[in-house]
Amino acid sequence: MTSHTPEPLALDLPPALAPLEALATNLWWTWSLHRPELEGVFKRLDAATWERSHSAVAVLRAASPAALKALAGDHGTVARLAAIAAEQAAYLARTDTWFARHFPDQSDRCIAYLSAEFGLHESLPIYCGGLGVLAGDHLKAASDLGVPLVGIGLLYRHGYFEQRITASGGQQEVYPDHDFGQMPMRRVIDEDGDPLVVDVPVGSRLVRAEVWLVMVGRNRLYLLNSDIDGATERDCAICGQLYGTERPNRLEQEELLGLGAIHLTHRLGLRPHVWHMNEGHSAFQTLGRIRRRMVLEHDSYEEALRVVAARSVFTTHTPVAAGNEAFDVELVKREITSYCQAAGIDVEKFIDLGRQKNPESESGEELSLTVLALRLAARANGVSRLHARVSREMWSHVFPGVEIEDVPIGAVTNGVHSQSWMAPEMAELFARHLGPEWSERLTSREWWDEVRTLPAEEVWRIHGRLKERLVKFIAAREALRCAREGCVPQADFDPNVLTIGFARRFAPYKRANLIFRDLARLKRILCNADRPVQLVFAGKAYPTDTTGKGIVAEIGGHMQDPELARRVVLLENYDIEVGRHLVQGVDVWLNNPRRPLEASGTSGQKVPLNGGINLSVLDGWWPEAYDGQNGWAIGDERERADAEVQDQADADSLYSLLENEVVPEFYERDANGVPTRWLARMIASMGSVVGPFSAARMVADYTTDYYMPTVAAAHDTTRG
Ligand SMILES: *Cc1c(COP(=O)(O)O)cnc(C)c1O
């Protein structure tokens, strides 16, 4: 299909360690059962590099000849590495996948999946939050199921940002310069062995972008990077910061993503049958394809629109205005007019597809990428049933004359990649009780119920160990932070104490500070001598979001309160690693967004994989899962017009639940010290969440209900 290959790492490994290169250059190992063992090997090779980067490639590059020689002489480990590499090779070579069974003879299909962020592993910091982690989990599950998907995104020099919590508890942003050569990926080279360069029209210039390849199991993720040798400062800035704060820069990022995807696939010889836009950031890909159809196939504009729409899928991820990308029409015109003119596209007509009024924007009009994508994708969906309903209402004006319930926005509820978020000890228990191939059965409804047969007391014991690990992690992270900031760690977490976690972006609608509304009441709950509770928080606020940063500072301030200091901690720099520790170790996961603004939420789906239980507002995915036995629902399904009234009602409900149900149930023990009622809830939580809210189920739904119907319906149209 293509002669373009990844650049070799050019390592000087002893032959016995050759399997390490195959393992390091594919993220498969990060979700395999051998993860702890391999992490041990990487640590042995170069502990400092491992601690700093968590990147297998960085470790292999940095390892000293002496360390490599010592490892190569350890025959036991060498044999293990060969066996694990063989297992990886067998995974990659499998042909009897879910996709092959359900869609025989369709393996040559190609689904392009476009996203501004991908959250795959902490060593690849090109994600901000839930949207990116979801995209990462989507790629991993697609690989497991054998769905032929290619991811396309951007590579950012500074990533999103690194968050520091200062001595006084406020957020400070740090923008490190990432060295791409240290990340678990390789640059793509051309026929001559030089870096492959794609020229992407941005505004009226061509931006040169190199291409990096991340192997995600069987599937590929290509990342464009314009921050290359010889590039102008402005071109470099396009790949500077994820979700750059300057509007012209952000628009250029989205041109590079959308139009770049078209030029990239063409250059690689890929001809996608389906183009999936994960949120509106990549919506300019439609313009690129329209232009291609008109120039290469001599389609009329209308014909090109039809062909492009027939092969497009669009997922909208949020009803929050700031999450629905829109640009001032004048800015857009300055950027895309020459691109449109070259193909005879009437730029005003194209902008009409997503034009909306906005008195606050400079020209009074803006181009909404969500509206554009809705009009140019034959299939669209929201990310939970509630969110789809809210979206149909919110975007009904895009479909005049259509009844609200008939607005063509379906629902595919998000899910999480089980093997990535489940602790190895729990995965081992699953293997022992439900069969070593349990992760192959995530799409099977019969298997979902089998989860309820797990031995509760054993789950409890394992969860206890995970909690101890979390408590140590918190102490270690706080020690590092306080050493840097010159303060004294205050938190004194105890693995026997009921532990509640809250971690997500500190967007104001998520109300991280809701639980602090009545401080006296909260103190009575946390500081009860017999039945104490400890709270762990983590999350970044967008750099220009002063309200969000105020919430960080407020919680950071509570860390200094003499009564709360022992029992409240705000961990800095929430990322996939911090997230993994939290979702594996907490007893309860707190989620209290202002309904219905949390389109789905996924962090709560990671917790039951490890024996944790959800305490959540009935928003996003939770109304589909909550059954009265498997967790708790904060508040009711009423939405009050007055935010203050809503906040007070939800806070009251939260306190009552903690006082009357959560805390008593946790501390109620039988003669053997086992919390029987708690365990029943824990097993109900696992049984009702692990299967139905897995990324395997989600990707199977996308494939069956969106991708393959798109392939079939677009059969009569030439590929565009
Ligand atoms: C899962 C995850 C999220 C998503 O959290 P929500 O509950 O959807 O807000 C965000 N960030 C990280 C690092 C995650 O692992």
XYZ file of C-alpha atoms and ligand atoms in Angstrom:
735
model
C 0.000 0.000 0.000
C 2.775 2.388 0.855
C 6.535 2.435 0.747
C 6.746 4.837 3.668
C 8.215 3.302 6.763
C 9.159 4.460 10.229
C 12.735 5.498 10.767
C 14.641 2.771 12.644
C 15.568 3.654 16.219
C 19.222 2.854 15.368
C 19.884 1.355 18.787
C 22.921 -0.682 19.554
C 21.188 -3.447 21.479
C 22.840 -6.769 22.272
C 21.121 -9.411 20.082
C 19.563 -11.052 23.131
C 17.651 -7.821 23.811
C 16.332 -7.392 20.264
C 12.740 -8.176 21.421
C 12.807 -4.976 23.478
C 12.765 -2.810 20.373
C 9.565 -4.410 19.083
C 7.979 -3.994 22.504
C 9.116 -0.394 22.979
C 7.805 0.819 19.627
C 4.255 -0.433 20.081
C 2.013 0.711 22.913
C 0.572 -2.815 23.188
C 2.777 -3.509 26.200
C 1.146 -0.669 28.167
C -2.124 -2.589 28.335
C -0.758 -6.128 28.397
C -0.715 -8.210 31.575
C 3.082 -7.961 31.462
C 3.131 -4.265 32.100
C 4.553 -4.453 35.668
C 7.226 -6.904 34.589
C 8.306 -4.734 31.657
C 8.278 -1.600 33.779
C 10.681 -3.446 36.075
C 12.980 -4.141 33.130
C 12.898 -0.505 31.987
C 13.625 0.670 35.518
C 16.560 -1.713 35.711
C 17.992 -0.377 32.475
C 17.847 3.275 33.470
C 15.833 4.161 36.547
C 16.233 7.929 36.213
C 15.139 8.022 32.578
C 12.216 5.736 33.372
C 11.040 7.868 36.294
C 11.321 11.051 34.250
C 9.654 9.849 31.052
C 7.834 6.518 31.485
C 8.906 6.055 27.873
C 10.342 2.705 26.812
C 11.985 4.343 23.791
C 13.680 6.950 25.976
C 15.005 4.198 28.236
C 16.417 2.183 25.352
C 18.096 5.281 23.958
C 19.575 6.236 27.331
C 20.582 2.828 28.710
C 24.321 2.485 29.228
C 26.242 -0.323 27.472
C 26.982 -1.775 30.914
C 23.293 -1.893 31.871
C 22.398 -3.475 28.541
C 25.164 -6.025 28.884
C 24.065 -6.949 32.383
C 20.472 -7.433 31.272
C 21.542 -9.456 28.228
C 23.432 -11.770 30.604
C 20.326 -12.406 32.713
C 19.040 -15.497 30.919
C 15.795 -15.693 32.852
C 14.774 -12.142 31.875
C 15.976 -12.599 28.298
C 13.742 -15.660 27.958
C 10.785 -13.725 29.438
C 11.309 -10.848 27.002
C 11.366 -13.260 24.074
C 8.151 -14.883 25.303
C 6.390 -11.524 25.757
C 7.538 -10.339 22.325
C 6.197 -13.594 20.853
C 2.878 -12.918 22.547
C 2.852 -9.424 21.052
C 3.618 -10.842 17.601
C 0.781 -13.351 17.972
C -1.624 -10.535 18.950
C -0.563 -8.499 15.917
C -0.893 -11.470 13.555
C -4.308 -12.643 14.683
C -6.861 -12.916 11.913
C -9.860 -14.330 13.838
C -10.832 -10.983 15.323
C -14.264 -9.676 16.270
C -14.235 -7.567 13.096
C -13.222 -10.468 10.863
C -16.014 -12.602 12.324
C -18.685 -9.928 11.954
C -17.549 -8.385 8.693
C -15.767 -11.072 6.697
C -13.917 -9.910 3.578
C -13.919 -6.285 4.705
C -10.436 -6.165 6.159
C -9.270 -3.811 3.385
C -11.585 -1.087 4.666
C -9.985 1.993 6.111
C -11.586 4.230 8.701
C -9.790 7.517 9.331
C -10.288 8.753 12.900
C -9.396 12.425 13.380
C -8.890 14.081 16.753
C -7.075 17.140 18.085
C -5.889 15.086 21.072
C -5.063 11.476 21.834
C -4.508 10.214 25.383
C -2.731 6.878 25.076
C -0.058 6.891 27.757
C 1.615 9.367 30.069
C 4.779 9.205 27.920
C 2.922 10.815 25.007
C 1.572 14.105 26.402
C -0.651 15.174 23.510
C -3.943 15.196 25.399
C -5.826 17.537 27.672
C -8.596 15.465 29.212
C -11.537 13.186 28.614
C -11.810 13.800 24.864
C -8.222 12.717 24.287
C -8.302 9.758 26.642
C -11.473 8.621 24.923
C -9.730 8.838 21.530
C -6.809 6.831 22.920
C -9.134 4.176 24.325
C -10.981 4.102 20.979
C -7.752 3.281 19.113
C -6.784 0.574 21.605
C -10.192 -1.107 21.544
C -10.274 -0.891 17.731
C -6.975 -2.739 17.703
C -8.299 -5.427 20.073
C -11.394 -5.909 17.908
C -9.469 -5.846 14.634
C -11.309 -2.770 13.327
C -9.156 -1.284 10.524
C -8.806 2.237 11.822
C -6.081 4.837 11.273
C -5.763 7.681 13.760
C -4.681 11.157 12.619
C -3.700 13.994 14.931
C -1.119 16.647 15.728
C 2.083 16.537 17.717
C 2.527 19.424 20.150
C 5.940 20.687 21.230
C 4.700 21.733 24.680
C 1.805 19.280 24.954
C -1.101 20.808 26.888
C 0.816 22.091 29.920
C 2.252 20.777 33.147
C 0.511 21.948 36.249
C 2.252 22.859 39.456
C 0.425 23.504 42.689
C 2.309 26.195 44.557
C 2.888 26.407 48.309
C -0.223 28.565 48.640
C -2.290 26.086 46.634
C -2.671 27.898 43.308
C -2.075 26.626 39.765
C 1.078 27.475 37.873
C 1.501 26.407 34.238
C 4.787 25.095 32.908
C 5.383 24.559 29.190
C 8.199 22.045 28.731
C 9.889 21.572 25.351
C 9.270 17.944 24.526
C 11.865 15.960 22.638
C 9.877 13.850 20.194
C 12.750 11.400 19.841
C 12.190 10.384 23.471
C 8.560 9.508 22.953
C 7.226 6.039 22.055
C 6.994 6.760 18.321
C 9.115 7.026 15.199
C 9.369 9.530 12.409
C 8.075 8.378 9.019
C 10.678 8.451 6.233
C 10.186 8.610 2.501
C 11.543 6.478 -0.341
C 14.973 8.126 -0.008
C 15.222 7.670 3.723
C 14.573 11.356 4.436
C 11.852 12.507 6.815
C 8.545 12.410 4.980
C 7.215 15.941 4.603
C 3.627 16.840 3.800
C 2.865 20.327 2.486
C -0.385 21.534 3.969
C -2.155 24.693 2.802
C -2.762 26.928 5.817
C -4.076 30.384 4.991
C -2.405 31.354 1.744
C 0.864 29.567 2.519
C 2.077 25.995 2.549
C 3.107 24.656 5.927
C 5.609 21.827 5.919
C 4.848 19.061 8.382
C 6.787 15.962 9.299
C 4.932 12.806 10.184
C 5.367 10.590 13.243
C 3.977 7.119 13.678
C 2.671 5.703 16.944
C 1.835 2.003 16.835
C -1.263 1.260 18.888
C -1.408 -2.514 18.758
C -2.503 -3.387 15.237
C -3.439 0.155 14.334
C -1.496 3.226 13.363
C -1.706 6.748 14.651
C -0.083 9.396 12.461
C 0.849 12.730 14.001
C 1.683 15.839 11.977
C 4.355 18.187 13.267
C 5.058 21.622 11.793
C 7.694 22.532 14.407
C 10.599 21.375 12.267
C 14.063 22.603 11.294
C 13.927 25.709 9.148
C 10.262 26.449 9.840
C 9.148 30.000 10.641
C 8.160 30.851 14.178
C 4.536 31.082 13.116
C 4.577 27.646 11.506
C 6.243 26.135 14.574
C 3.593 27.733 16.783
C 0.850 25.730 15.071
C 2.217 22.662 16.834
C 3.178 24.564 19.991
C 0.462 24.089 22.564
C -2.610 21.859 22.451
C -5.651 24.161 22.366
C -3.579 27.314 21.981
C -5.140 30.347 23.595
C -4.840 32.705 20.575
C -7.704 32.415 18.097
C -5.679 32.756 14.847
C -3.246 30.118 16.121
C -6.098 27.796 17.073
C -7.677 28.192 13.630
C -4.356 27.316 12.006
C -4.104 24.223 14.219
C -7.468 23.078 12.979
C -6.560 23.759 9.353
C -3.393 21.723 9.792
C -5.367 18.885 11.373
C -8.266 18.854 8.933
C -6.551 19.705 5.639
C -3.367 17.948 6.759
C -5.290 14.704 7.158
C -6.291 14.874 3.482
C -2.779 15.552 2.245
C -1.309 12.965 4.588
C -3.599 10.102 3.593
C -3.026 10.953 -0.059
C 0.743 10.969 0.402
C 0.610 7.641 2.253
C -1.592 6.089 -0.397
C -4.457 5.558 2.042
C -7.990 5.968 0.738
C -10.320 5.981 3.734
C -13.863 4.676 3.267
C -15.058 6.491 6.382
C -13.904 9.765 7.950
C -14.739 10.014 11.624
C -14.444 13.481 13.170
C -13.986 13.112 16.932
C -15.380 16.558 17.855
C -15.457 19.533 15.464
C -11.743 20.448 15.571
C -11.069 18.393 12.449
C -14.085 19.665 10.486
C -11.914 21.338 7.817
C -11.199 17.856 6.482
C -14.570 18.179 4.734
C -13.311 21.245 2.849
C -10.177 19.397 1.801
C -12.192 16.490 0.457
C -14.677 18.744 -1.327
C -11.789 20.473 -3.059
C -10.201 17.155 -4.019
C -13.476 15.915 -5.510
C -13.897 19.093 -7.549
C -10.313 19.250 -8.794
C -9.603 15.568 -9.380
C -13.057 14.173 -10.201
C -14.526 17.354 -11.703
C -17.552 17.097 -9.415
C -19.814 20.094 -9.091
C -19.744 21.700 -5.640
C -23.131 20.158 -4.790
C -22.069 16.725 -5.984
C -18.829 16.990 -3.955
C -20.795 17.922 -0.816
C -22.986 14.875 -1.269
C -20.067 12.487 -1.691
C -18.140 13.952 1.238
C -21.134 13.846 3.581
C -21.930 10.259 2.634
C -18.582 9.119 3.963
C -18.404 11.243 7.091
C -19.232 10.441 10.706
C -19.270 13.148 13.373
C -19.294 12.797 17.145
C -20.251 15.827 19.211
C -18.875 15.715 22.760
C -20.292 18.560 24.748
C -23.234 20.897 25.138
C -20.915 23.471 26.783
C -20.525 26.484 24.473
C -16.742 26.773 24.913
C -16.328 23.182 23.746
C -18.107 23.843 20.469
C -15.453 25.455 18.348
C -16.435 28.580 16.399
C -14.365 31.265 14.675
C -15.188 34.759 13.578
C -16.275 34.655 9.933
C -13.799 37.370 8.890
C -10.917 35.402 10.397
C -12.034 32.243 8.620
C -12.378 34.086 5.310
C -8.865 35.456 5.578
C -7.619 31.919 6.122
C -9.522 29.789 3.607
C -10.432 32.100 0.719
C -7.414 31.357 -1.434
C -7.789 27.618 -0.782
C -11.425 27.762 -1.871
C -10.798 29.991 -4.884
C -8.201 27.642 -6.327
C -10.948 25.032 -6.742
C -13.767 27.397 -7.640
C -15.473 27.017 -4.251
C -17.572 30.018 -3.226
C -16.178 30.734 0.217
C -19.381 32.455 1.429
C -21.410 29.449 0.372
C -19.086 27.109 2.220
C -19.196 29.237 5.364
C -23.016 29.271 5.097
C -22.888 25.607 6.091
C -21.825 26.556 9.604
C -22.645 30.265 9.802
C -24.269 31.506 12.994
C -24.831 34.860 14.620
C -22.769 35.837 17.618
C -23.030 39.449 18.728
C -19.877 38.997 20.805
C -17.676 38.067 17.878
C -15.898 40.809 15.947
C -18.012 40.689 12.791
C -21.176 39.524 14.555
C -21.017 36.205 12.726
C -19.005 33.069 13.221
C -18.387 29.709 11.629
C -19.426 26.934 14.002
C -17.420 23.800 13.334
C -20.050 21.723 15.119
C -22.760 22.983 12.768
C -20.489 22.531 9.748
C -19.719 18.956 10.780
C -23.392 18.186 11.467
C -24.297 19.360 7.951
C -21.406 17.529 6.309
C -21.663 14.177 8.063
C -24.381 11.754 7.040
C -24.121 10.182 10.481
C -23.712 11.987 13.781
C -23.960 11.054 17.424
C -23.715 12.236 21.004
C -21.842 10.312 23.679
C -24.639 9.138 25.991
C -28.397 8.803 25.606
C -29.024 11.912 27.677
C -26.415 13.888 25.753
C -27.874 12.775 22.409
C -31.295 14.006 23.552
C -29.845 17.320 24.696
C -27.930 17.624 21.401
C -31.006 16.981 19.268
C -32.665 19.893 20.997
C -29.603 22.101 20.992
C -28.922 21.647 17.267
C -32.497 21.289 15.984
C -32.173 24.695 14.267
C -29.621 23.096 11.924
C -32.391 20.814 10.637
C -35.371 23.108 9.985
C -38.687 21.338 9.538
C -37.459 18.233 11.374
C -39.177 17.281 14.626
C -36.775 17.440 17.564
C -36.921 13.698 18.189
C -36.093 13.117 14.511
C -33.002 15.334 14.463
C -30.351 12.946 13.117
C -28.085 12.714 16.149
C -27.878 9.225 17.609
C -26.221 7.959 20.780
C -23.116 5.889 21.319
C -22.337 5.954 25.013
C -18.647 6.262 25.779
C -16.677 3.414 27.284
C -13.167 2.860 28.602
C -10.387 0.491 27.569
C -10.617 -2.052 30.386
C -7.076 -3.452 30.223
C -5.572 0.055 30.352
C -7.413 1.090 33.504
C -7.634 -2.140 35.459
C -4.845 -2.845 37.940
C -2.729 -5.889 37.040
C -3.744 -7.648 40.275
C -7.409 -7.287 39.368
C -6.770 -8.352 35.761
C -5.111 -11.442 37.153
C -8.197 -12.179 39.284
C -10.394 -11.740 36.210
C -8.167 -14.162 34.313
C -8.341 -16.718 37.122
C -12.109 -16.553 37.580
C -13.476 -15.603 34.200
C -10.898 -17.182 31.909
C -7.583 -15.881 30.562
C -9.343 -14.641 27.432
C -11.788 -12.448 29.336
C -10.785 -9.279 27.496
C -11.810 -10.922 24.221
C -15.329 -11.288 25.565
C -16.012 -7.678 26.475
C -18.606 -7.395 23.710
C -20.504 -10.466 24.875
C -23.634 -9.765 26.911
C -23.446 -13.158 28.613
C -19.968 -12.307 29.838
C -21.178 -9.025 31.334
C -23.240 -10.993 33.841
C -20.453 -13.432 34.614
C -18.584 -10.523 36.208
C -21.103 -10.740 39.072
C -19.694 -14.160 39.991
C -16.338 -12.721 41.079
C -15.497 -13.601 44.713
C -16.329 -10.417 46.634
C -13.919 -10.908 49.498
C -11.044 -11.453 47.137
C -11.945 -8.290 45.212
C -11.996 -6.478 48.564
C -8.547 -7.771 49.507
C -7.061 -6.775 46.147
C -8.729 -3.388 46.335
C -7.130 -2.915 49.757
C -3.698 -3.476 48.245
C -4.423 -1.006 45.458
C -5.492 1.536 48.037
C -2.249 1.094 49.953
C -0.404 1.755 46.713
C -2.454 4.914 46.149
C -1.722 6.164 49.664
C 2.022 5.681 49.068
C 1.765 7.383 45.676
C 0.020 10.391 47.226
C 2.671 10.672 49.951
C 5.506 10.419 47.411
C 3.978 13.002 45.068
C 3.268 15.396 47.907
C 6.815 14.979 49.229
C 8.229 15.914 45.813
C 5.919 18.874 45.404
C 6.560 20.211 48.871
C 10.330 19.803 48.509
C 10.147 21.922 45.366
C 7.814 24.510 46.853
C 9.541 24.659 50.228
C 6.520 23.627 52.255
C 5.708 20.754 54.579
C 3.375 17.948 53.422
C 0.178 18.078 55.453
C -1.832 15.166 54.128
C -1.687 12.072 56.284
C -3.637 9.466 54.359
C -4.467 6.109 55.857
C -5.339 3.042 53.747
C -8.000 2.029 56.268
C -9.924 5.255 55.891
C -12.784 5.649 53.407
C -11.184 7.380 50.421
C -13.124 9.508 47.964
C -11.563 10.646 44.691
C -12.399 13.512 42.360
C -10.251 14.102 39.282
C -11.145 15.771 36.032
C -10.546 19.025 34.199
C -11.402 21.924 36.492
C -14.005 23.312 34.128
C -16.417 25.285 36.325
C -19.493 23.212 35.378
C -17.843 20.169 36.969
C -18.040 21.928 40.350
C -14.931 20.477 41.989
C -15.598 22.703 44.999
C -19.240 21.678 45.548
C -18.380 19.474 48.528
C -16.821 22.506 50.279
C -20.039 24.542 50.236
C -20.767 23.899 53.916
C -17.358 23.635 55.537
C -18.613 22.860 59.030
C -20.740 19.998 57.770
C -17.865 18.665 55.650
C -15.483 18.819 58.618
C -17.894 16.772 60.713
C -17.846 14.123 57.985
C -14.104 14.060 57.323
C -12.842 14.433 60.884
C -15.157 11.990 62.624
C -12.876 10.065 64.988
C -14.520 6.659 64.439
C -15.484 6.933 60.823
C -13.136 9.377 59.097
C -13.108 10.172 55.397
C -10.256 11.413 53.185
C -10.591 13.299 49.900
C -8.150 13.308 47.004
C -8.492 15.794 44.155
C -6.618 16.321 40.900
C -7.265 18.394 37.810
C -6.010 21.194 35.602
C -7.834 24.414 34.795
C -7.476 25.829 31.277
C -4.744 28.536 31.439
C -7.114 31.427 30.643
C -10.042 30.104 32.697
C -9.890 32.368 35.753
C -12.955 30.760 37.336
C -11.437 27.281 36.987
C -8.133 28.479 38.366
C -10.005 30.047 41.262
C -11.472 26.632 42.050
C -7.986 25.076 42.020
C -6.813 27.780 44.428
C -9.849 27.315 46.649
C -9.216 23.591 47.063
C -5.476 24.228 47.358
C -6.381 26.618 50.173
C -8.378 23.935 51.996
C -5.189 21.868 52.049
C -3.848 24.462 54.521
C -6.876 24.454 56.810
C -5.635 23.011 60.131
C -8.591 20.637 60.423
C -8.812 19.596 56.783
C -5.100 19.438 55.962
C -4.678 15.806 57.028
C -7.660 14.604 55.068
C -7.737 16.680 51.891
C -5.122 16.629 49.174
C -4.953 18.195 45.733
C -2.457 16.256 43.626
C -0.777 18.305 40.938
C -0.552 17.624 37.215
C -3.465 15.258 36.619
C -2.448 12.990 33.770
C -2.933 9.364 32.746
C -0.510 8.107 35.392
C -2.151 10.025 38.226
C -5.528 8.958 36.858
C -4.535 5.305 36.850
C -3.502 5.436 40.508
C -6.660 7.253 41.527
C -9.202 5.085 39.713
C -7.476 1.961 40.997
C -7.175 2.983 44.634
C -10.203 5.016 45.696
C -13.270 3.510 47.349
C -15.670 6.076 45.946
C -15.531 8.242 42.838
C -17.292 11.563 43.177
C -18.846 13.244 40.136
C -21.014 16.315 40.594
C -21.354 18.266 37.337
C -24.165 20.711 36.738
C -26.624 18.525 34.838
C -26.904 18.076 31.824
C -23.523 19.551 30.957
C -21.426 16.392 31.404
C -22.032 14.793 28.025
C -20.772 11.432 29.179
C -17.830 11.440 31.574
C -15.598 8.397 31.501
C -13.457 8.529 34.631
C -16.300 6.999 36.639
C -16.296 4.017 34.275
C -12.681 3.236 35.193
C -13.364 2.910 38.910
C -15.595 -0.221 39.006
C -12.877 -2.088 37.066
C -10.933 -1.934 40.332
C -13.682 -2.330 42.903
C -14.536 1.366 43.360
C -18.089 2.699 43.515
C -19.665 5.786 41.895
C -21.326 8.615 43.786
C -22.605 10.797 40.991
C -25.137 13.275 39.715
C -27.478 11.569 37.217
C -25.685 13.077 34.251
C -23.831 11.679 31.237
C -23.454 7.901 31.311
C -24.615 7.433 34.926
C -28.421 7.451 34.313
C -27.856 4.472 31.984
C -25.930 2.528 34.608
C -27.421 3.491 37.968
C -29.884 0.900 39.291
C -30.095 1.696 43.011
C -27.734 -1.156 43.943
C -24.495 -0.259 42.176
C -23.652 3.178 43.580
C -25.388 6.385 44.583
C -27.226 9.136 42.737
C -26.738 12.716 43.919
C -29.869 14.845 43.620
C -32.671 14.060 41.216
C -33.291 14.496 37.516
C -34.774 17.955 37.863
C -32.885 20.841 36.336
C -33.313 24.141 38.155
C -32.997 27.381 36.245
C -31.139 29.094 39.083
C -27.588 27.724 39.353
C -27.340 28.769 42.998
C -30.489 26.824 43.888
C -29.230 23.822 41.938
C -25.843 23.903 43.671
C -27.439 24.081 47.109
C -29.828 21.203 46.368
C -27.029 19.006 45.004
C -24.697 19.822 47.908
C -27.435 18.960 50.429
C -28.059 15.679 48.685
C -24.334 14.912 48.595
C -23.891 15.556 52.336
C -26.942 13.481 53.248
C -25.762 10.570 51.143
C -22.343 10.683 52.764
C -23.755 10.949 56.283
C -26.545 8.416 55.990
C -25.398 5.871 53.442
C -21.839 5.988 52.135
C -19.906 6.382 55.403
C -22.077 4.063 57.553
C -22.050 1.344 54.907
C -18.283 1.487 54.522
C -17.623 1.173 58.254
C -20.285 -1.448 58.934
C -18.249 -4.656 59.389
C -19.156 -8.250 60.204
C -17.335 -10.389 62.799
C -14.463 -10.885 60.357
C -14.123 -7.194 59.622
C -15.784 -7.499 56.214
C -18.230 -4.784 55.072
C -20.864 -7.104 53.659
C -23.292 -4.523 52.320
C -20.440 -2.550 50.792
C -19.139 -5.639 49.007
C -22.572 -6.334 47.533
C -22.612 -2.806 46.118
C -19.076 -3.211 44.827
C -19.927 -6.397 42.948
C -23.133 -4.817 41.604
C -21.025 -1.907 40.404
C -18.547 -4.174 38.630
C -21.274 -6.313 37.111
C -23.226 -3.389 35.730
C -20.340 -1.244 34.482
C -17.333 -3.317 33.367
C -18.910 -4.818 30.239
C -21.549 -2.283 29.150
C -19.220 0.700 29.544
C -16.149 -0.812 27.940
C -14.504 0.778 24.920
C -14.858 -2.626 23.231
C -18.660 -2.276 23.402
C -18.366 1.342 22.255
C -16.149 0.612 19.229
C -18.317 -2.385 18.311
C -21.344 -0.034 18.339
C -19.565 2.561 16.187
C -18.494 -0.131 13.754
C -21.889 -1.803 13.470
C -24.113 1.292 13.566
C -21.933 3.984 11.987
C -18.838 2.787 10.122
C -20.152 -0.198 8.228
C -23.482 1.418 7.238
C -21.373 4.315 5.933
C -19.269 1.917 3.884
C -22.404 0.263 2.497
C -24.399 3.431 1.795
C -21.511 5.188 0.160
C -20.842 2.218 -2.069
C -22.362 3.934 -5.063
C -20.258 7.046 -4.622
C -16.623 7.061 -5.530
C -14.368 7.582 -2.585
C -13.949 11.154 -1.541
C -10.509 9.376 32.129
C -9.776 10.646 32.157
C -10.447 11.855 31.951
C -11.941 11.931 31.727
O -12.581 12.315 32.900
P -14.124 12.741 32.945
O -14.745 11.981 34.029
O -14.721 12.373 31.624
O -14.123 14.192 33.187
C -9.712 13.030 31.959
N -8.379 13.021 32.175
C -7.706 11.873 32.387
C -6.234 11.923 32.609
C -8.371 10.656 32.387
O -7.695 9.529 32.585
